[in-house]
Amino acid sequence: MGRQHSWAYGWVRYLVVILSISSSSSSRREKDPDYKDALSKSIIFFQGQRSGKLPSNQTIRWRSDSGLFSWLSRTLDLVGGYYDAGDNIKFGLPMAFTSTMLAWSVLEFFGRKKMMMMMLEEERLMVHEAVLWATDYLLKASAHLPQALYVQVGDPVADHKCWVRPEDMEMEAATPSTVCKVTPSDPGSDVAAETAAALAASSLLFKDPAGSDHYSNALLHATEKAFHFANSYRAKYSDSLLLHSAVCPFYCSYSGYLNELQWAAAWLYRATKNSSYLQHAISTAVEDDCDTFSWDNKLPGTRILLSQV
């Protein structure tokens, strides 16, 4: 009998919980989700991922300077950029793709007057700063082209075993300061072409209507060097004997490099209006029914770009 009372009481408690959840869910459904507020807050995420010397206007105050010394020398400065996910690593391929997409989103968003009016000036500045934080780093990473493009900072295997925040990784010496690069003898067309795409898209974003295009031109110059490197020395960066264990299985180039070459050529045409880049994008003609747009496969995005020509 006692067991029956216990069983019945358990079901009563279960029903109370279910009814409470249902009531709460119903209450939430009655309120329209504030997507504008969510979008405004989402851009702050990039501040949380920053590496390097943080600016005085940093909104997320629990982050501070990190990664300042291990990769800084007289000839090589790789300070800055973004950490990947919850790691203390800077992966070049997904960072470049993120930069391309963020710049493209702003270009498309600002192209619509109604949308632009909805965005606060503070939010517009934050978006530009998020792109700038990436492009400043990508300029450093590509500064040694055509001899080398630096594509990764950190050891992912060691880092995934270490639960230390970026600010403490120098002190703890827990994450090796490994630097990875692609070169003419050890190439990576995919990561180089994505870097070119990111710089090309960003050059459009930072084009000054007043005519002072110094930074935009610097991005374009680096874009063309990165694209020429990617096209001249063709190979998947994850096929490299030196890089394979550092990038796989984390960001292997599963789809190959032709989609990145076509994607970069499309962006270069949009940024320069040089018809040779358009011809390159068309002649590459990657035959694939892929319907997934990601850091690894850019075909759907490329087709959208080319449809706007």
CSV table of C-alpha atoms in Angstrom, one decimal, residues 30-148:
chain,number,residue,atom,x,y,z
A,30,GLU,CA,3.0,34.5,-26.3
A,31,LYS,CA,5.9,37.0,-26.5
A,32,ASP,CA,7.4,37.6,-29.9
A,33,PRO,CA,11.1,36.8,-30.0
A,34,ASP,CA,13.3,40.0,-30.3
A,35,TYR,CA,15.5,39.0,-33.2
A,36,LYS,CA,16.9,42.5,-33.4
A,37,ASP,CA,18.2,42.3,-29.9
A,38,ALA,CA,19.6,38.9,-30.5
A,39,LEU,CA,21.4,40.1,-33.6
A,40,SER,CA,22.8,43.1,-31.7
A,41,LYS,CA,24.2,40.8,-29.0
A,42,SER,CA,25.6,38.2,-31.4
A,43,ILE,CA,28.3,40.5,-32.7
A,44,ILE,CA,29.7,40.7,-29.2
A,45,PHE,CA,30.7,37.0,-29.5
A,46,PHE,CA,33.7,38.0,-31.7
A,47,GLN,CA,35.1,40.1,-28.9
A,48,GLY,CA,35.1,37.1,-26.7
A,49,GLN,CA,37.2,35.2,-29.3
A,50,ARG,CA,39.9,38.0,-29.7
A,51,SER,CA,43.5,37.2,-29.4
A,52,GLY,CA,46.2,39.9,-28.9
A,53,LYS,CA,46.3,43.3,-27.3
A,54,LEU,CA,42.7,44.2,-26.6
A,55,PRO,CA,41.4,47.8,-27.2
A,56,SER,CA,40.1,50.2,-24.5
A,57,ASN,CA,36.6,49.9,-25.9
A,58,GLN,CA,36.4,46.1,-25.4
A,59,THR,CA,32.9,45.4,-24.2
A,60,ILE,CA,33.6,42.0,-22.7
A,61,ARG,CA,35.6,43.0,-19.7
A,62,TRP,CA,36.4,39.5,-18.4
A,63,ARG,CA,38.8,39.0,-21.4
A,64,SER,CA,42.2,40.6,-21.4
A,65,ASP,CA,45.4,40.6,-23.5
A,66,SER,CA,46.7,37.2,-24.6
A,67,GLY,CA,49.1,35.6,-27.1
A,68,LEU,CA,51.4,38.6,-27.2
A,69,PHE,CA,54.8,37.1,-27.0
A,70,SER,CA,55.1,33.6,-28.2
A,71,TRP,CA,54.7,34.4,-31.9
A,72,LEU,CA,56.3,37.8,-32.0
A,73,SER,CA,59.7,38.3,-33.4
A,74,ARG,CA,61.6,40.9,-35.5
A,75,THR,CA,60.5,39.2,-38.7
A,76,LEU,CA,57.3,37.4,-37.8
A,77,ASP,CA,54.3,39.0,-36.1
A,78,LEU,CA,51.3,36.8,-35.7
A,79,VAL,CA,49.7,38.6,-32.8
A,80,GLY,CA,45.9,39.2,-33.1
A,81,GLY,CA,43.2,37.4,-34.9
A,82,TYR,CA,40.6,35.1,-33.4
A,83,TYR,CA,40.8,31.9,-31.3
A,84,ASP,CA,38.7,29.0,-32.6
A,85,ALA,CA,35.7,27.9,-30.6
A,86,GLY,CA,36.7,27.3,-27.0
A,87,ASP,CA,40.3,26.7,-27.9
A,88,ASN,CA,43.5,28.7,-27.7
A,89,ILE,CA,44.4,28.0,-31.3
A,90,LYS,CA,44.1,30.2,-34.4
A,91,PHE,CA,43.1,28.1,-37.3
A,92,GLY,CA,43.6,30.0,-40.6
A,93,LEU,CA,41.0,28.3,-42.8
A,94,PRO,CA,37.8,28.7,-40.7
A,95,MET,CA,39.0,32.2,-39.5
A,96,ALA,CA,39.4,33.4,-43.1
A,97,PHE,CA,36.0,31.9,-44.0
A,98,THR,CA,34.4,33.6,-41.0
A,99,SER,CA,35.9,36.9,-42.1
A,100,THR,CA,34.6,36.5,-45.7
A,101,MET,CA,31.1,35.7,-44.5
A,102,LEU,CA,31.0,38.6,-41.9
A,103,ALA,CA,32.2,41.1,-44.6
A,104,TRP,CA,29.7,39.7,-47.1
A,105,SER,CA,26.9,39.9,-44.6
A,106,VAL,CA,27.6,43.5,-43.9
A,107,LEU,CA,27.9,44.3,-47.6
A,108,GLU,CA,24.5,42.7,-48.3
A,109,PHE,CA,22.9,44.2,-45.2
A,110,PHE,CA,24.0,47.7,-45.8
A,111,GLY,CA,22.9,47.4,-49.4
A,112,ARG,CA,19.3,47.6,-48.1
A,113,LYS,CA,18.4,51.1,-46.9
A,114,LYS,CA,15.6,49.9,-44.5
A,115,MET,CA,18.0,47.4,-42.9
A,116,MET,CA,20.7,49.9,-42.5
A,117,MET,CA,18.4,52.4,-40.8
A,118,MET,CA,17.4,49.7,-38.3
A,119,MET,CA,21.0,49.2,-37.2
A,120,LEU,CA,22.4,51.5,-34.6
A,121,GLU,CA,25.7,53.4,-35.3
A,122,GLU,CA,27.3,51.6,-32.4
A,123,GLU,CA,26.4,48.2,-33.9
A,124,ARG,CA,27.7,49.2,-37.3
A,125,LEU,CA,31.0,50.2,-35.7
A,126,MET,CA,31.2,46.9,-33.9
A,127,VAL,CA,30.7,44.9,-37.1
A,128,HIS,CA,33.4,46.8,-38.8
A,129,GLU,CA,35.8,46.3,-35.9
A,130,ALA,CA,35.1,42.6,-35.9
A,131,VAL,CA,36.1,42.3,-39.6
A,132,LEU,CA,39.1,44.6,-39.0
A,133,TRP,CA,40.4,42.5,-36.2
A,134,ALA,CA,40.5,39.5,-38.6
A,135,THR,CA,41.9,41.4,-41.6
A,136,ASP,CA,44.7,43.0,-39.6
A,137,TYR,CA,45.8,39.5,-38.6
A,138,LEU,CA,45.4,38.0,-42.2
A,139,LEU,CA,47.6,40.8,-43.5
A,140,LYS,CA,50.3,39.8,-41.1
A,141,ALA,CA,49.8,36.1,-42.0
A,142,SER,CA,50.2,36.9,-45.7
A,143,ALA,CA,53.0,39.4,-45.4
A,144,HIS,CA,55.7,36.9,-46.4
A,145,LEU,CA,54.0,35.8,-49.6
A,146,PRO,CA,55.0,34.3,-52.0
A,147,GLN,CA,57.5,32.5,-49.8
A,148,ALA,CA,55.0,31.6,-47.1
